[in-house]
């Protein structure tokens, strides 16, 4: 049987070894104790490992499930379900993340409801404006049609009076007839604008394509406004290069007449109205410049809108329908061109018109 033993020498008085003492005990009890301790340590370690794995699996499942919940809520929210909220009760950062997501969802939900409400209001307003616009177009169509017949008769009889078909006219009578003729022509242009506006709004503007010499066209129009300009002591100046465009002669005439008439109408007395035309990067660039009161900056972006008028004393004195520039813009754009305005208060206004150049 194995023993655990301890030996120790016995010395005499002279320091000589005279014997040996031996103490021993069987080894088996200690071996059994050691094996028992090892077994217990192994059991505790193995149990701890099993418990740790079990706890890890449970915690991992809880985390994974929470992440899946948050992911599903985010996907549902992303599909437009703005009432979706994440419900996570983990007491850790995941719960804080879910709360942040829910707060974000609340804000987006509120914004979405407001956006839908605003969109509904906007659509309602748009429908109402469209209805009003259609009504205006219908009224314009009726008015222009009803005015055209009597106006044609007036213009015809004015021409007969001018030709003195009904008898000799005095100078005073000729002056009165000129005023009647001028205002009748103005009224005709207004009715034409009404008719054209209805036409372009319905996208049925018939554009003919003729070769037009702009220099000749501008000079013809300026001559037709000589009397109007002289009545205000306004000098008409022309500096247009000999350039051609392709377009509808009557429509181009209408645009230029309207712009030149406006320039004279809004110019101060004893000033100048200048019409310039030159080639500019493959286009014809026209500039009609007056020395009127100018247009405030906040109105420049709106003056081509239908019925828009600048409500100031200087503008209202000369009147206007608010249709001319809207029609001009439609006609110019239908010819592939562009139109815009530059103005300085107290110095005057320049209208720019661009047409494609043909050679």
mmCIF file of C-alpha atoms in Angstrom:
data_model
loop_
_atom_site.group_PDB
_atom_site.id
_atom_site.type_symbol
_atom_site.label_atom_id
_atom_site.label_comp_id
_atom_site.label_asym_id
_atom_site.label_seq_id
_atom_site.Cartn_x
_atom_site.Cartn_y
_atom_site.Cartn_z
ATOM 1 C CA UNK A 1 0.000 0.000 0.000
ATOM 2 C CA UNK A 2 1.493 3.392 -0.890
ATOM 3 C CA UNK A 3 2.452 5.616 2.053
ATOM 4 C CA UNK A 4 3.345 9.156 2.585
ATOM 5 C CA UNK A 5 6.544 9.092 4.767
ATOM 6 C CA UNK A 6 8.881 11.644 6.346
ATOM 7 C CA UNK A 7 12.416 10.627 7.516
ATOM 8 C CA UNK A 8 14.640 12.590 9.914
ATOM 9 C CA UNK A 9 18.194 11.638 11.198
ATOM 10 C CA UNK A 10 19.018 11.351 14.930
ATOM 11 C CA UNK A 11 22.329 12.935 16.063
ATOM 12 C CA UNK A 12 24.432 12.294 19.207
ATOM 13 C CA UNK A 13 26.102 14.885 21.272
ATOM 14 C CA UNK A 14 29.054 14.836 18.960
ATOM 15 C CA UNK A 15 26.883 15.465 15.917
ATOM 16 C CA UNK A 16 27.095 11.995 14.586
ATOM 17 C CA UNK A 17 24.101 10.204 13.075
ATOM 18 C CA UNK A 18 23.172 7.440 15.403
ATOM 19 C CA UNK A 19 19.718 6.659 14.107
ATOM 20 C CA UNK A 20 16.735 7.615 11.939
ATOM 21 C CA UNK A 21 13.130 8.518 12.774
ATOM 22 C CA UNK A 22 10.361 7.743 10.322
ATOM 23 C CA UNK A 23 6.754 8.918 10.348
ATOM 24 C CA UNK A 24 4.343 7.534 7.739
ATOM 25 C CA UNK A 25 0.696 7.393 6.867
ATOM 26 C CA UNK A 26 -1.202 5.652 4.106
ATOM 27 C CA UNK A 27 -1.485 7.768 0.863
ATOM 28 C CA UNK A 28 -4.948 6.591 -0.164
ATOM 29 C CA UNK A 29 -7.037 9.022 1.975
ATOM 30 C CA UNK A 30 -5.202 12.014 0.481
ATOM 31 C CA UNK A 31 -5.570 10.652 -3.045
ATOM 32 C CA UNK A 32 -9.289 10.153 -2.525
ATOM 33 C CA UNK A 33 -9.637 13.702 -1.169
ATOM 34 C CA UNK A 34 -7.729 15.164 -4.112
ATOM 35 C CA UNK A 35 -9.823 13.238 -6.613
ATOM 36 C CA UNK A 36 -12.984 14.393 -4.853
ATOM 37 C CA UNK A 37 -11.864 18.056 -5.012
ATOM 38 C CA UNK A 38 -10.957 17.738 -8.693
ATOM 39 C CA UNK A 39 -14.318 16.175 -9.456
ATOM 40 C CA UNK A 40 -16.155 18.957 -7.620
ATOM 41 C CA UNK A 41 -14.141 21.678 -9.392
ATOM 42 C CA UNK A 42 -14.818 20.046 -12.755
ATOM 43 C CA UNK A 43 -18.534 19.724 -11.921
ATOM 44 C CA UNK A 44 -18.777 23.365 -10.832
ATOM 45 C CA UNK A 45 -16.887 24.566 -13.935
ATOM 46 C CA UNK A 46 -18.996 22.462 -16.273
ATOM 47 C CA UNK A 47 -22.230 23.581 -14.589
ATOM 48 C CA UNK A 48 -21.120 27.214 -14.791
ATOM 49 C CA UNK A 49 -20.366 26.787 -18.495
ATOM 50 C CA UNK A 50 -23.773 25.226 -19.132
ATOM 51 C CA UNK A 51 -25.501 28.011 -17.207
ATOM 52 C CA UNK A 52 -23.436 30.683 -19.019
ATOM 53 C CA UNK A 53 -24.302 29.214 -22.422
ATOM 54 C CA UNK A 54 -27.965 28.990 -21.454
ATOM 55 C CA UNK A 55 -28.023 32.594 -20.224
ATOM 56 C CA UNK A 56 -26.149 33.753 -23.356
ATOM 57 C CA UNK A 57 -28.654 31.985 -25.604
ATOM 58 C CA UNK A 58 -31.578 33.567 -23.760
ATOM 59 C CA UNK A 59 -30.007 37.039 -23.820
ATOM 60 C CA UNK A 60 -29.009 36.659 -27.460
ATOM 61 C CA UNK A 61 -32.536 35.598 -28.413
ATOM 62 C CA UNK A 62 -33.951 38.581 -26.547
ATOM 63 C CA UNK A 63 -31.557 40.968 -28.299
ATOM 64 C CA UNK A 64 -32.161 39.391 -31.716
ATOM 65 C CA UNK A 65 -35.932 39.459 -31.197
ATOM 66 C CA UNK A 66 -35.759 43.118 -30.156
ATOM 67 C CA UNK A 67 -33.654 43.997 -33.197
ATOM 68 C CA UNK A 68 -36.094 42.124 -35.459
ATOM 69 C CA UNK A 69 -39.015 44.026 -33.904
ATOM 70 C CA UNK A 70 -37.242 47.328 -34.495
ATOM 71 C CA UNK A 71 -36.342 46.288 -38.057
ATOM 72 C CA UNK A 72 -39.921 45.227 -38.844
ATOM 73 C CA UNK A 73 -41.287 48.473 -37.399
ATOM 74 C CA UNK A 74 -38.828 50.510 -39.486
ATOM 75 C CA UNK A 75 -39.733 48.586 -42.666
ATOM 76 C CA UNK A 76 -43.456 49.002 -42.006
ATOM 77 C CA UNK A 77 -42.939 52.706 -41.364
ATOM 78 C CA UNK A 78 -40.894 52.981 -44.543
ATOM 79 C CA UNK A 79 -43.822 51.516 -46.526
ATOM 80 C CA UNK A 80 -45.974 54.445 -45.422
ATOM 81 C CA UNK A 81 -47.592 53.029 -42.287
ATOM 82 C CA UNK A 82 -46.918 56.129 -40.192
ATOM 83 C CA UNK A 83 -48.907 54.729 -37.230
ATOM 84 C CA UNK A 84 -46.309 51.972 -36.732
ATOM 85 C CA UNK A 85 -44.408 52.088 -33.412
ATOM 86 C CA UNK A 86 -41.701 49.844 -31.936
ATOM 87 C CA UNK A 87 -42.540 48.169 -28.586
ATOM 88 C CA UNK A 88 -39.310 47.019 -26.904
ATOM 89 C CA UNK A 89 -38.913 46.512 -23.144
ATOM 90 C CA UNK A 90 -35.309 45.507 -22.580
ATOM 91 C CA UNK A 91 -34.194 48.260 -20.216
ATOM 92 C CA UNK A 92 -31.026 48.871 -22.220
ATOM 93 C CA UNK A 93 -29.760 50.833 -25.228
ATOM 94 C CA UNK A 94 -32.137 48.950 -27.557
ATOM 95 C CA UNK A 95 -35.118 50.277 -25.625
ATOM 96 C CA UNK A 96 -33.646 53.804 -25.837
ATOM 97 C CA UNK A 97 -33.182 53.312 -29.586
ATOM 98 C CA UNK A 98 -36.817 52.188 -29.924
ATOM 99 C CA UNK A 99 -37.991 55.240 -27.978
ATOM 100 C CA UNK A 100 -35.958 57.498 -30.289
ATOM 101 C CA UNK A 101 -37.499 55.746 -33.295
ATOM 102 C CA UNK A 102 -41.005 56.267 -31.869
ATOM 103 C CA UNK A 103 -40.343 59.971 -31.255
ATOM 104 C CA UNK A 104 -39.091 60.336 -34.820
ATOM 105 C CA UNK A 105 -42.158 58.458 -36.086
ATOM 106 C CA UNK A 106 -44.436 60.778 -34.096
ATOM 107 C CA UNK A 107 -42.847 63.857 -35.669
ATOM 108 C CA UNK A 108 -42.955 62.390 -39.170
ATOM 109 C CA UNK A 109 -46.567 61.321 -38.629
ATOM 110 C CA UNK A 110 -47.527 64.851 -37.609
ATOM 111 C CA UNK A 111 -45.670 66.301 -40.604
ATOM 112 C CA UNK A 112 -47.364 63.800 -42.916
ATOM 113 C CA UNK A 113 -50.817 64.722 -41.634
ATOM 114 C CA UNK A 114 -50.044 68.430 -42.026
ATOM 115 C CA UNK A 115 -48.631 67.831 -45.498
ATOM 116 C CA UNK A 116 -51.757 65.918 -46.546
ATOM 117 C CA UNK A 117 -53.948 68.667 -45.113
ATOM 118 C CA UNK A 118 -51.929 71.343 -46.929
ATOM 119 C CA UNK A 119 -52.016 69.306 -50.152
ATOM 120 C CA UNK A 120 -55.794 68.984 -49.881
ATOM 121 C CA UNK A 121 -56.125 72.729 -49.260
ATOM 122 C CA UNK A 122 -53.784 73.448 -52.165
ATOM 123 C CA UNK A 123 -55.722 71.138 -54.500
ATOM 124 C CA UNK A 124 -58.996 72.761 -53.460
ATOM 125 C CA UNK A 125 -57.520 76.212 -54.093
ATOM 126 C CA UNK A 126 -56.097 75.042 -57.425
ATOM 127 C CA UNK A 127 -59.465 73.637 -58.497
ATOM 128 C CA UNK A 128 -61.162 76.886 -57.506
ATOM 129 C CA UNK A 129 -58.565 78.956 -59.357
ATOM 130 C CA UNK A 130 -58.878 76.711 -62.396
ATOM 131 C CA UNK A 131 -62.646 77.162 -62.315
ATOM 132 C CA UNK A 132 -62.234 80.942 -62.039
ATOM 133 C CA UNK A 133 -59.661 80.882 -64.852
ATOM 134 C CA UNK A 134 -62.017 78.879 -67.074
ATOM 135 C CA UNK A 135 -64.784 81.340 -66.262
ATOM 136 C CA UNK A 136 -62.517 84.259 -67.167
ATOM 137 C CA UNK A 137 -61.612 82.593 -70.456
ATOM 138 C CA UNK A 138 -65.283 82.007 -71.200
ATOM 139 C CA UNK A 139 -66.127 85.626 -70.389
ATOM 140 C CA UNK A 140 -63.211 86.840 -72.511
ATOM 141 C CA UNK A 141 -64.371 84.719 -75.418
ATOM 142 C CA UNK A 142 -67.940 86.032 -75.164
ATOM 143 C CA UNK A 143 -66.914 89.672 -74.662
ATOM 144 C CA UNK A 144 -64.370 89.684 -77.491
ATOM 145 C CA UNK A 145 -66.897 88.055 -79.822
ATOM 146 C CA UNK A 146 -69.692 90.469 -78.869
ATOM 147 C CA UNK A 147 -67.436 93.538 -79.208
ATOM 148 C CA UNK A 148 -65.909 92.542 -82.516
ATOM 149 C CA UNK A 149 -69.008 93.122 -84.678
ATOM 150 C CA UNK A 150 -69.939 96.654 -83.483
ATOM 151 C CA UNK A 151 -66.255 97.613 -83.356
ATOM 152 C CA UNK A 152 -65.757 96.555 -86.966
ATOM 153 C CA UNK A 153 -68.705 98.766 -87.951
ATOM 154 C CA UNK A 154 -67.277 101.724 -85.997
ATOM 155 C CA UNK A 155 -63.863 101.349 -87.638
ATOM 156 C CA UNK A 156 -65.472 101.080 -91.068
ATOM 157 C CA UNK A 157 -67.491 104.257 -90.635
ATOM 158 C CA UNK A 158 -64.472 106.086 -89.180
ATOM 159 C CA UNK A 159 -62.537 105.273 -92.354
ATOM 160 C CA UNK A 160 -65.438 106.550 -94.460
ATOM 161 C CA UNK A 161 -65.431 109.786 -92.468
ATOM 162 C CA UNK A 162 -61.655 110.084 -92.862
ATOM 163 C CA UNK A 163 -62.037 109.705 -96.628
ATOM 164 C CA UNK A 164 -64.665 112.493 -96.470
ATOM 165 C CA UNK A 165 -67.179 110.214 -98.170
ATOM 166 C CA UNK A 166 -69.954 111.894 -96.209
ATOM 167 C CA UNK A 167 -68.698 115.394 -96.948
ATOM 168 C CA UNK A 168 -65.852 117.786 -96.311
ATOM 169 C CA UNK A 169 -64.420 117.828 -92.761
ATOM 170 C CA UNK A 170 -63.133 120.782 -90.799
ATOM 171 C CA UNK A 171 -59.767 120.569 -89.046
ATOM 172 C CA UNK A 172 -61.508 120.214 -85.692
ATOM 173 C CA UNK A 173 -63.652 117.371 -87.036
ATOM 174 C CA UNK A 174 -60.557 115.654 -88.427
ATOM 175 C CA UNK A 175 -58.918 115.930 -84.991
ATOM 176 C CA UNK A 176 -61.969 114.410 -83.302
ATOM 177 C CA UNK A 177 -62.121 111.584 -85.845
ATOM 178 C CA UNK A 178 -58.402 110.856 -85.314
ATOM 179 C CA UNK A 179 -59.048 110.508 -81.589
ATOM 180 C CA UNK A 180 -62.023 108.212 -82.305
ATOM 181 C CA UNK A 181 -59.923 106.179 -84.734
ATOM 182 C CA UNK A 182 -56.993 105.897 -82.329
ATOM 183 C CA UNK A 183 -59.154 104.732 -79.421
ATOM 184 C CA UNK A 184 -61.131 102.382 -81.661
ATOM 185 C CA UNK A 185 -57.863 100.814 -82.784
ATOM 186 C CA UNK A 186 -56.845 100.493 -79.141
ATOM 187 C CA UNK A 187 -60.156 98.828 -78.307
ATOM 188 C CA UNK A 188 -59.656 96.478 -81.254
ATOM 189 C CA UNK A 189 -56.226 95.505 -79.939
ATOM 190 C CA UNK A 190 -57.769 94.767 -76.542
ATOM 191 C CA UNK A 191 -60.450 92.538 -78.089
ATOM 192 C CA UNK A 192 -57.772 90.851 -80.206
ATOM 193 C CA UNK A 193 -55.754 90.243 -77.026
ATOM 194 C CA UNK A 194 -58.825 88.748 -75.371
ATOM 195 C CA UNK A 195 -59.405 86.443 -78.301
ATOM 196 C CA UNK A 196 -55.730 85.480 -78.552
ATOM 197 C CA UNK A 197 -55.503 84.803 -74.843
ATOM 198 C CA UNK A 198 -58.407 82.366 -75.024
ATOM 199 C CA UNK A 199 -56.781 80.776 -78.074
ATOM 200 C CA UNK A 200 -53.340 80.313 -76.511
ATOM 201 C CA UNK A 201 -54.852 79.057 -73.248
ATOM 202 C CA UNK A 202 -56.644 76.377 -75.252
ATOM 203 C CA UNK A 203 -53.369 75.667 -77.103
ATOM 204 C CA UNK A 204 -54.868 76.210 -80.524
ATOM 205 C CA UNK A 205 -52.713 79.169 -81.569
ATOM 206 C CA UNK A 206 -52.275 78.963 -85.344
ATOM 207 C CA UNK A 207 -48.751 80.095 -86.217
ATOM 208 C CA UNK A 208 -47.821 80.705 -89.844
ATOM 209 C CA UNK A 209 -44.176 80.626 -90.820
ATOM 210 C CA UNK A 210 -43.243 83.511 -93.087
ATOM 211 C CA UNK A 211 -39.942 85.292 -93.551
ATOM 212 C CA UNK A 212 -40.146 88.620 -91.742
ATOM 213 C CA UNK A 213 -37.666 91.489 -91.924
ATOM 214 C CA UNK A 214 -37.652 92.951 -88.422
ATOM 215 C CA UNK A 215 -36.174 96.303 -89.403
ATOM 216 C CA UNK A 216 -39.023 96.964 -91.859
ATOM 217 C CA UNK A 217 -41.619 95.662 -89.400
ATOM 218 C CA UNK A 218 -40.361 97.914 -86.595
ATOM 219 C CA UNK A 219 -40.247 100.984 -88.847
ATOM 220 C CA UNK A 220 -43.814 100.370 -90.072
ATOM 221 C CA UNK A 221 -45.052 100.087 -86.476
ATOM 222 C CA UNK A 222 -43.158 103.179 -85.323
ATOM 223 C CA UNK A 223 -44.738 105.197 -88.166
ATOM 224 C CA UNK A 224 -48.191 104.058 -87.059
ATOM 225 C CA UNK A 225 -47.491 105.500 -83.582
ATOM 226 C CA UNK A 226 -46.125 108.845 -84.791
ATOM 227 C CA UNK A 227 -49.304 110.719 -83.849
ATOM 228 C CA UNK A 228 -49.470 109.091 -80.403
ATOM 229 C CA UNK A 229 -45.790 109.879 -79.721
ATOM 230 C CA UNK A 230 -46.111 113.471 -80.958
ATOM 231 C CA UNK A 231 -49.038 114.054 -78.597
ATOM 232 C CA UNK A 232 -46.592 113.481 -75.698
ATOM 233 C CA UNK A 233 -43.564 115.081 -77.431
ATOM 234 C CA UNK A 234 -41.822 111.707 -77.374
ATOM 235 C CA UNK A 235 -39.048 110.987 -79.872
ATOM 236 C CA UNK A 236 -39.102 107.501 -81.434
ATOM 237 C CA UNK A 237 -35.636 106.112 -82.234
ATOM 238 C CA UNK A 238 -34.881 102.972 -84.250
ATOM 239 C CA UNK A 239 -31.587 101.097 -84.475
ATOM 240 C CA UNK A 240 -32.482 97.631 -85.773
ATOM 241 C CA UNK A 241 -30.057 95.625 -87.917
ATOM 242 C CA UNK A 242 -31.273 94.174 -91.209
ATOM 243 C CA UNK A 243 -32.190 90.741 -89.803
ATOM 244 C CA UNK A 244 -34.895 88.201 -90.647
ATOM 245 C CA UNK A 245 -36.916 85.793 -88.533
ATOM 246 C CA UNK A 246 -39.396 83.101 -89.485
ATOM 247 C CA UNK A 247 -42.830 83.487 -87.939
ATOM 248 C CA UNK A 248 -46.403 84.658 -88.161
ATOM 249 C CA UNK A 249 -46.288 88.223 -89.487
ATOM 250 C CA UNK A 250 -49.560 89.316 -87.878
ATOM 251 C CA UNK A 251 -48.577 87.824 -84.498
ATOM 252 C CA UNK A 252 -45.101 89.378 -84.561
ATOM 253 C CA UNK A 253 -46.702 92.688 -85.534
ATOM 254 C CA UNK A 254 -49.095 92.326 -82.596
ATOM 255 C CA UNK A 255 -46.239 91.714 -80.132
ATOM 256 C CA UNK A 256 -44.106 94.621 -81.332
ATOM 257 C CA UNK A 257 -47.101 96.978 -81.514
ATOM 258 C CA UNK A 258 -48.086 96.107 -77.973
ATOM 259 C CA UNK A 259 -44.587 96.589 -76.581
ATOM 260 C CA UNK A 260 -43.946 99.852 -78.431
ATOM 261 C CA UNK A 261 -47.381 101.211 -77.485
ATOM 262 C CA UNK A 262 -46.676 100.372 -73.827
ATOM 263 C CA UNK A 263 -43.298 102.113 -74.025
ATOM 264 C CA UNK A 264 -44.920 105.298 -75.380
ATOM 265 C CA UNK A 265 -47.890 105.035 -73.028
ATOM 266 C CA UNK A 266 -45.774 104.797 -69.873
ATOM 267 C CA UNK A 267 -43.035 107.228 -70.921
ATOM 268 C CA UNK A 268 -42.878 110.697 -69.469
ATOM 269 C CA UNK A 269 -43.521 113.610 -71.796
ATOM 270 C CA UNK A 270 -40.592 114.979 -73.800
ATOM 271 C CA UNK A 271 -38.537 111.786 -73.518
ATOM 272 C CA UNK A 272 -37.356 109.068 -75.907
ATOM 273 C CA UNK A 273 -38.444 105.555 -76.822
ATOM 274 C CA UNK A 274 -35.708 103.470 -78.426
ATOM 275 C CA UNK A 275 -36.051 100.209 -80.350
ATOM 276 C CA UNK A 276 -32.808 98.313 -80.955
ATOM 277 C CA UNK A 277 -32.240 94.993 -82.705
ATOM 278 C CA UNK A 278 -29.027 93.026 -83.182
ATOM 279 C CA UNK A 279 -27.664 89.507 -83.557
ATOM 280 C CA UNK A 280 -26.864 87.816 -80.259
ATOM 281 C CA UNK A 281 -25.420 84.268 -80.245
ATOM 282 C CA UNK A 282 -27.549 82.952 -83.098
ATOM 283 C CA UNK A 283 -30.643 84.894 -82.040
ATOM 284 C CA UNK A 284 -32.191 88.257 -82.783
ATOM 285 C CA UNK A 285 -32.191 90.379 -79.656
ATOM 286 C CA UNK A 286 -34.737 93.207 -79.561
ATOM 287 C CA UNK A 287 -34.723 95.906 -76.887
ATOM 288 C CA UNK A 288 -37.612 98.358 -76.437
ATOM 289 C CA UNK A 289 -36.550 101.029 -73.941
ATOM 290 C CA UNK A 290 -38.618 103.832 -72.445
ATOM 291 C CA UNK A 291 -37.890 106.613 -69.961
ATOM 292 C CA UNK A 292 -40.932 106.054 -67.801
ATOM 293 C CA UNK A 293 -41.293 105.746 -64.022
ATOM 294 C CA UNK A 294 -39.941 102.187 -63.978
ATOM 295 C CA UNK A 295 -41.374 99.005 -62.484
ATOM 296 C CA UNK A 296 -40.791 97.987 -58.836
ATOM 297 C CA UNK A 297 -38.605 94.893 -58.502
ATOM 298 C CA UNK A 298 -41.326 92.861 -56.752
ATOM 299 C CA UNK A 299 -43.595 93.209 -59.810
ATOM 300 C CA UNK A 300 -41.097 92.160 -62.504
ATOM 301 C CA UNK A 301 -41.788 88.439 -62.107
ATOM 302 C CA UNK A 302 -45.558 88.888 -62.395
ATOM 303 C CA UNK A 303 -46.130 91.369 -65.214
ATOM 304 C CA UNK A 304 -46.565 88.557 -67.761
ATOM 305 C CA UNK A 305 -49.367 86.972 -65.724
ATOM 306 C CA UNK A 306 -52.901 87.279 -67.071
ATOM 307 C CA UNK A 307 -54.824 90.300 -65.745
ATOM 308 C CA UNK A 308 -51.861 91.405 -63.649
ATOM 309 C CA UNK A 309 -51.567 95.166 -63.292
ATOM 310 C CA UNK A 310 -49.226 97.329 -61.257
ATOM 311 C CA UNK A 311 -51.559 99.266 -59.013
ATOM 312 C CA UNK A 312 -49.831 102.645 -58.853
ATOM 313 C CA UNK A 313 -51.112 106.084 -59.752
ATOM 314 C CA UNK A 314 -48.692 106.453 -62.654
ATOM 315 C CA UNK A 315 -49.796 103.132 -64.136
ATOM 316 C CA UNK A 316 -53.533 103.425 -63.495
ATOM 317 C CA UNK A 317 -53.683 106.829 -65.196
ATOM 318 C CA UNK A 318 -52.965 105.225 -68.564
ATOM 319 C CA UNK A 319 -55.122 102.163 -67.920
ATOM 320 C CA UNK A 320 -54.810 98.719 -69.465
ATOM 321 C CA UNK A 321 -56.446 95.320 -69.439
ATOM 322 C CA UNK A 322 -53.530 93.328 -68.048
ATOM 323 C CA UNK A 323 -53.741 91.016 -71.067
ATOM 324 C CA UNK A 324 -51.250 92.448 -73.560
ATOM 325 C CA UNK A 325 -48.014 91.202 -72.008
ATOM 326 C CA UNK A 326 -49.519 87.789 -71.223
ATOM 327 C CA UNK A 327 -50.437 87.404 -74.900
ATOM 328 C CA UNK A 328 -47.021 88.704 -75.999
ATOM 329 C CA UNK A 329 -45.266 86.090 -73.876
ATOM 330 C CA UNK A 330 -47.404 83.276 -75.300
ATOM 331 C CA UNK A 331 -46.792 84.404 -78.884
ATOM 332 C CA UNK A 332 -43.033 84.882 -78.405
ATOM 333 C CA UNK A 333 -42.658 81.455 -76.786
ATOM 334 C CA UNK A 334 -44.725 79.835 -79.547
ATOM 335 C CA UNK A 335 -42.057 81.168 -81.948
ATOM 336 C CA UNK A 336 -39.281 79.521 -79.912
ATOM 337 C CA UNK A 337 -38.263 82.826 -78.344
ATOM 338 C CA UNK A 338 -38.141 84.385 -74.903
ATOM 339 C CA UNK A 339 -39.139 87.693 -73.328
ATOM 340 C CA UNK A 340 -38.129 89.412 -70.094
ATOM 341 C CA UNK A 341 -38.028 92.863 -68.516
ATOM 342 C CA UNK A 342 -35.384 94.987 -66.806
ATOM 343 C CA UNK A 343 -36.344 98.169 -65.015
ATOM 344 C CA UNK A 344 -35.027 100.876 -62.694
ATOM 345 C CA UNK A 345 -37.331 103.092 -60.675
ATOM 346 C CA UNK A 346 -37.210 106.672 -61.956
ATOM 347 C CA UNK A 347 -35.091 105.760 -64.999
ATOM 348 C CA UNK A 348 -37.254 103.569 -67.214
ATOM 349 C CA UNK A 349 -37.860 100.066 -68.487
ATOM 350 C CA UNK A 350 -36.344 97.834 -71.159
ATOM 351 C CA UNK A 351 -38.246 94.890 -72.606
ATOM 352 C CA UNK A 352 -35.984 92.220 -74.106
ATOM 353 C CA UNK A 353 -37.267 89.861 -76.806
ATOM 354 C CA UNK A 354 -35.241 87.010 -78.327
ATOM 355 C CA UNK A 355 -36.182 85.285 -81.592
ATOM 356 C CA UNK A 356 -34.253 82.532 -83.415
ATOM 357 C CA UNK A 357 -32.311 84.026 -86.309
ATOM 358 C CA UNK A 358 -32.562 82.749 -89.898
ATOM 359 C CA UNK A 359 -29.908 83.571 -92.456
#
